[in-house]
Amino acid sequence: TEIYTLSLHDALPISLFAQERETNIPADPQTGKPSTSAIAEDPQLMLNFEDVPLQSVLEYMSEAAGFIILGDTKVRGDVTILSKQPLNREEAVDLLDTILNEKGYTAIRRGRILKIVEKDKAQIEDIPVKSGSNPADIPKKDVMVTQIIPIRFGNAGQLIENISALLPDYATISANDGSNAIILTDTQTNIRRIAEIVSAQIGRAHV
């Protein structure tokens, strides 16, 4: 277990915990101790921050979880995170996505690389492209993607006229007339909500 302690200007002293679970980890054949390479594959992270700059959280994710943080935009804002249970790397990224979303940013992930951009500029970045109209298949995550929502019944152009007002300013939506599909760039949480609305509207039209 490693403990990182920082004292930041204009913030309370904080302790950052990067805990690594040693149970069920293969032993090093030479030392008989848990393999450090195996531990590094699944670090257990305790994220405890109180009124610290968001930039410090990104630096911690780089140091403790092994991510490479990229970004032309300097992130701003302070955050408070209280985590009583350890998180694995994927859970920590999900939490980071939520924090960034609240502050007007998003993380574009490519392996160990996290590129931090403003949400209103994400649509011109290399964000994931998904396809599907079933809300149950769209996870409730605060990561930004472009979702292609095929419309089997009804007209995609008419549908977006009804739902455009429900979108945040940074989201983009359009209709592809040729394939009768909605193309929406937003967080997956918001896209799932829109897919639920679209499904309900289509369902009422065919009752």
PDB file of N, CA, C and O in Angstrom, residues 66-104:
ATOM      1  N   GLY A  66      -1.725   5.046 -13.467  1.00  0.00           N
ATOM      2  CA  GLY A  66      -0.910   4.813 -14.650  1.00  0.00           C
ATOM      3  C   GLY A  66      -1.432   5.413 -15.933  1.00  0.00           C
ATOM      4  O   GLY A  66      -1.008   5.021 -17.020  1.00  0.00           O
ATOM      5  N   PHE A  67      -2.356   6.402 -15.838  1.00  0.00           N
ATOM      6  CA  PHE A  67      -2.889   7.021 -17.046  1.00  0.00           C
ATOM      7  C   PHE A  67      -1.971   8.144 -17.531  1.00  0.00           C
ATOM      8  O   PHE A  67      -1.299   8.803 -16.743  1.00  0.00           O
ATOM      9  N   ILE A  68      -1.971   8.336 -18.841  1.00  0.00           N
ATOM     10  CA  ILE A  68      -1.269   9.460 -19.456  1.00  0.00           C
ATOM     11  C   ILE A  68      -2.313  10.519 -19.761  1.00  0.00           C
ATOM     12  O   ILE A  68      -3.250  10.277 -20.525  1.00  0.00           O
ATOM     13  N   ILE A  69      -2.182  11.677 -19.147  1.00  0.00           N
ATOM     14  CA  ILE A  69      -3.176  12.734 -19.279  1.00  0.00           C
ATOM     15  C   ILE A  69      -2.730  13.726 -20.342  1.00  0.00           C
ATOM     16  O   ILE A  69      -1.639  14.295 -20.253  1.00  0.00           O
ATOM     17  N   LEU A  70      -3.571  13.926 -21.354  1.00  0.00           N
ATOM     18  CA  LEU A  70      -3.301  14.895 -22.409  1.00  0.00           C
ATOM     19  C   LEU A  70      -4.395  15.954 -22.397  1.00  0.00           C
ATOM     20  O   LEU A  70      -5.506  15.711 -21.952  1.00  0.00           O
ATOM     21  N   GLY A  71      -4.068  17.128 -22.919  1.00  0.00           N
ATOM     22  CA  GLY A  71      -5.100  18.149 -23.032  1.00  0.00           C
ATOM     23  C   GLY A  71      -4.501  19.510 -23.279  1.00  0.00           C
ATOM     24  O   GLY A  71      -3.546  19.914 -22.606  1.00  0.00           O
ATOM     25  N   ASP A  72      -5.049  20.206 -24.271  1.00  0.00           N
ATOM     26  CA  ASP A  72      -4.624  21.573 -24.549  1.00  0.00           C
ATOM     27  C   ASP A  72      -5.328  22.569 -23.638  1.00  0.00           C
ATOM     28  O   ASP A  72      -4.891  23.714 -23.514  1.00  0.00           O
ATOM     29  N   THR A  73      -6.422  22.128 -23.023  1.00  0.00           N
ATOM     30  CA  THR A  73      -7.222  23.006 -22.167  1.00  0.00           C
ATOM     31  C   THR A  73      -6.799  22.845 -20.724  1.00  0.00           C
ATOM     32  O   THR A  73      -6.683  21.729 -20.212  1.00  0.00           O
ATOM     33  N   LYS A  74      -6.572  23.958 -20.043  1.00  0.00           N
ATOM     34  CA  LYS A  74      -6.262  23.913 -18.621  1.00  0.00           C
ATOM     35  C   LYS A  74      -7.570  23.792 -17.848  1.00  0.00           C
ATOM     36  O   LYS A  74      -8.435  24.667 -17.922  1.00  0.00           O
ATOM     37  N   VAL A  75      -7.725  22.691 -17.126  1.00  0.00           N
ATOM     38  CA  VAL A  75      -8.973  22.472 -16.408  1.00  0.00           C
ATOM     39  C   VAL A  75      -9.046  23.404 -15.201  1.00  0.00           C
ATOM     40  O   VAL A  75      -8.038  23.726 -14.581  1.00  0.00           O
ATOM     41  N   ARG A  76     -10.259  23.814 -14.883  1.00  0.00           N
ATOM     42  CA  ARG A  76     -10.472  24.729 -13.770  1.00  0.00           C
ATOM     43  C   ARG A  76     -11.552  24.174 -12.853  1.00  0.00           C
ATOM     44  O   ARG A  76     -12.359  23.341 -13.254  1.00  0.00           O
ATOM     45  N   GLY A  77     -11.549  24.646 -11.631  1.00  0.00           N
ATOM     46  CA  GLY A  77     -12.567  24.253 -10.673  1.00  0.00           C
ATOM     47  C   GLY A  77     -12.007  23.351  -9.588  1.00  0.00           C
ATOM     48  O   GLY A  77     -11.020  22.638  -9.784  1.00  0.00           O
ATOM     49  N   ASP A  78     -12.640  23.408  -8.422  1.00  0.00           N
ATOM     50  CA  ASP A  78     -12.272  22.566  -7.288  1.00  0.00           C
ATOM     51  C   ASP A  78     -13.307  21.465  -7.116  1.00  0.00           C
ATOM     52  O   ASP A  78     -14.480  21.622  -7.479  1.00  0.00           O
ATOM     53  N   VAL A  79     -12.874  20.342  -6.551  1.00  0.00           N
ATOM     54  CA  VAL A  79     -13.776  19.210  -6.372  1.00  0.00           C
ATOM     55  C   VAL A  79     -13.600  18.611  -4.982  1.00  0.00           C
ATOM     56  O   VAL A  79     -12.546  18.749  -4.351  1.00  0.00           O
ATOM     57  N   THR A  80     -14.654  17.940  -4.529  1.00  0.00           N
ATOM     58  CA  THR A  80     -14.615  17.154  -3.300  1.00  0.00           C
ATOM     59  C   THR A  80     -15.107  15.755  -3.621  1.00  0.00           C
ATOM     60  O   THR A  80     -16.185  15.589  -4.191  1.00  0.00           O
ATOM     61  N   ILE A  81     -14.293  14.758  -3.291  1.00  0.00           N
ATOM     62  CA  ILE A  81     -14.642  13.358  -3.534  1.00  0.00           C
ATOM     63  C   ILE A  81     -14.390  12.580  -2.243  1.00  0.00           C
ATOM     64  O   ILE A  81     -13.301  12.665  -1.674  1.00  0.00           O
ATOM     65  N   LEU A  82     -15.375  11.844  -1.799  1.00  0.00           N
ATOM     66  CA  LEU A  82     -15.216  10.996  -0.622  1.00  0.00           C
ATOM     67  C   LEU A  82     -15.502   9.559  -1.033  1.00  0.00           C
ATOM     68  O   LEU A  82     -16.620   9.234  -1.435  1.00  0.00           O
ATOM     69  N   SER A  83     -14.512   8.703  -0.941  1.00  0.00           N
ATOM     70  CA  SER A  83     -14.645   7.305  -1.333  1.00  0.00           C
ATOM     71  C   SER A  83     -14.252   6.418  -0.168  1.00  0.00           C
ATOM     72  O   SER A  83     -13.076   6.341   0.195  1.00  0.00           O
ATOM     73  N   LYS A  84     -15.233   5.754   0.430  1.00  0.00           N
ATOM     74  CA  LYS A  84     -14.956   4.892   1.579  1.00  0.00           C
ATOM     75  C   LYS A  84     -14.529   3.484   1.167  1.00  0.00           C
ATOM     76  O   LYS A  84     -13.986   2.730   1.966  1.00  0.00           O
ATOM     77  N   GLN A  85     -14.805   3.134  -0.089  1.00  0.00           N
ATOM     78  CA  GLN A  85     -14.434   1.823  -0.599  1.00  0.00           C
ATOM     79  C   GLN A  85     -13.442   1.994  -1.749  1.00  0.00           C
ATOM     80  O   GLN A  85     -13.547   2.945  -2.521  1.00  0.00           O
ATOM     81  N   PRO A  86     -12.489   1.095  -1.881  1.00  0.00           N
ATOM     82  CA  PRO A  86     -11.514   1.201  -2.982  1.00  0.00           C
ATOM     83  C   PRO A  86     -12.186   0.996  -4.329  1.00  0.00           C
ATOM     84  O   PRO A  86     -13.155   0.256  -4.460  1.00  0.00           O
ATOM     85  N   LEU A  87     -11.660   1.664  -5.335  1.00  0.00           N
ATOM     86  CA  LEU A  87     -12.154   1.554  -6.697  1.00  0.00           C
ATOM     87  C   LEU A  87     -11.080   0.940  -7.582  1.00  0.00           C
ATOM     88  O   LEU A  87      -9.892   1.197  -7.385  1.00  0.00           O
ATOM     89  N   ASN A  88     -11.503   0.122  -8.541  1.00  0.00           N
ATOM     90  CA  ASN A  88     -10.525  -0.338  -9.511  1.00  0.00           C
ATOM     91  C   ASN A  88     -10.348   0.733 -10.580  1.00  0.00           C
ATOM     92  O   ASN A  88     -10.989   1.780 -10.541  1.00  0.00           O
ATOM     93  N   ARG A  89      -9.495   0.467 -11.554  1.00  0.00           N
ATOM     94  CA  ARG A  89      -9.160   1.489 -12.543  1.00  0.00           C
ATOM     95  C   ARG A  89     -10.391   1.929 -13.344  1.00  0.00           C
ATOM     96  O   ARG A  89     -10.605   3.122 -13.572  1.00  0.00           O
ATOM     97  N   GLU A  90     -11.229   0.975 -13.753  1.00  0.00           N
ATOM     98  CA  GLU A  90     -12.399   1.321 -14.560  1.00  0.00           C
ATOM     99  C   GLU A  90     -13.408   2.132 -13.753  1.00  0.00           C
ATOM    100  O   GLU A  90     -14.006   3.085 -14.268  1.00  0.00           O
ATOM    101  N   GLU A  91     -13.617   1.771 -12.507  1.00  0.00           N
ATOM    102  CA  GLU A  91     -14.538   2.523 -11.657  1.00  0.00           C
ATOM    103  C   GLU A  91     -14.027   3.935 -11.412  1.00  0.00           C
ATOM    104  O   GLU A  91     -14.811   4.894 -11.364  1.00  0.00           O
ATOM    105  N   ALA A  92     -12.711   4.053 -11.260  1.00  0.00           N
ATOM    106  CA  ALA A  92     -12.126   5.372 -11.052  1.00  0.00           C
ATOM    107  C   ALA A  92     -12.309   6.260 -12.281  1.00  0.00           C
ATOM    108  O   ALA A  92     -12.578   7.460 -12.162  1.00  0.00           O
ATOM    109  N   VAL A  93     -12.189   5.677 -13.483  1.00  0.00           N
ATOM    110  CA  VAL A  93     -12.397   6.445 -14.711  1.00  0.00           C
ATOM    111  C   VAL A  93     -13.852   6.883 -14.827  1.00  0.00           C
ATOM    112  O   VAL A  93     -14.145   8.013 -15.223  1.00  0.00           O
ATOM    113  N   ASP A  94     -14.782   5.991 -14.472  1.00  0.00           N
ATOM    114  CA  ASP A  94     -16.205   6.356 -14.492  1.00  0.00           C
ATOM    115  C   ASP A  94     -16.468   7.533 -13.565  1.00  0.00           C
ATOM    116  O   ASP A  94     -17.218   8.460 -13.904  1.00  0.00           O
ATOM    117  N   LEU A  95     -15.861   7.499 -12.379  1.00  0.00           N
ATOM    118  CA  LEU A  95     -16.025   8.598 -11.431  1.00  0.00           C
ATOM    119  C   LEU A  95     -15.408   9.874 -11.976  1.00  0.00           C
ATOM    120  O   LEU A  95     -15.991  10.966 -11.870  1.00  0.00           O
ATOM    121  N   LEU A  96     -14.237   9.759 -12.590  1.00  0.00           N
ATOM    122  CA  LEU A  96     -13.590  10.921 -13.185  1.00  0.00           C
ATOM    123  C   LEU A  96     -14.453  11.517 -14.293  1.00  0.00           C
ATOM    124  O   LEU A  96     -14.566  12.749 -14.407  1.00  0.00           O
ATOM    125  N   ASP A  97     -15.089  10.656 -15.103  1.00  0.00           N
ATOM    126  CA  ASP A  97     -15.972  11.144 -16.168  1.00  0.00           C
ATOM    127  C   ASP A  97     -17.105  11.989 -15.591  1.00  0.00           C
ATOM    128  O   ASP A  97     -17.474  13.025 -16.152  1.00  0.00           O
ATOM    129  N   THR A  98     -17.665  11.531 -14.471  1.00  0.00           N
ATOM    130  CA  THR A  98     -18.753  12.269 -13.829  1.00  0.00           C
ATOM    131  C   THR A  98     -18.274  13.624 -13.318  1.00  0.00           C
ATOM    132  O   THR A  98     -18.945  14.651 -13.502  1.00  0.00           O
ATOM    133  N   ILE A  99     -17.098  13.641 -12.717  1.00  0.00           N
ATOM    134  CA  ILE A  99     -16.538  14.888 -12.194  1.00  0.00           C
ATOM    135  C   ILE A  99     -16.252  15.862 -13.329  1.00  0.00           C
ATOM    136  O   ILE A  99     -16.605  17.046 -13.259  1.00  0.00           O
ATOM    137  N   LEU A 100     -15.620  15.366 -14.383  1.00  0.00           N
ATOM    138  CA  LEU A 100     -15.313  16.220 -15.528  1.00  0.00           C
ATOM    139  C   LEU A 100     -16.592  16.767 -16.158  1.00  0.00           C
ATOM    140  O   LEU A 100     -16.662  17.944 -16.533  1.00  0.00           O
ATOM    141  N   ASN A 101     -17.608  15.918 -16.279  1.00  0.00           N
ATOM    142  CA  ASN A 101     -18.872  16.336 -16.872  1.00  0.00           C
ATOM    143  C   ASN A 101     -19.491  17.497 -16.103  1.00  0.00           C
ATOM    144  O   ASN A 101     -19.998  18.458 -16.692  1.00  0.00           O
ATOM    145  N   GLU A 102     -19.434  17.414 -14.787  1.00  0.00           N
ATOM    146  CA  GLU A 102     -20.000  18.480 -13.954  1.00  0.00           C
ATOM    147  C   GLU A 102     -19.246  19.795 -14.111  1.00  0.00           C
ATOM    148  O   GLU A 102     -19.818  20.869 -13.917  1.00  0.00           O
ATOM    149  N   LYS A 103     -17.971  19.695 -14.479  1.00  0.00           N
ATOM    150  CA  LYS A 103     -17.142  20.892 -14.622  1.00  0.00           C
ATOM    151  C   LYS A 103     -17.040  21.385 -16.066  1.00  0.00           C
ATOM    152  O   LYS A 103     -16.322  22.343 -16.351  1.00  0.00           O
ATOM    153  N   GLY A 104     -17.762  20.723 -16.986  1.00  0.00           N
ATOM    154  CA  GLY A 104     -17.768  21.174 -18.370  1.00  0.00           C
ATOM    155  C   GLY A 104     -16.717  20.547 -19.257  1.00  0.00           C
ATOM    156  O   GLY A 104     -16.432  21.059 -20.348  1.00  0.00           O
TER     157      GLY A 104
END
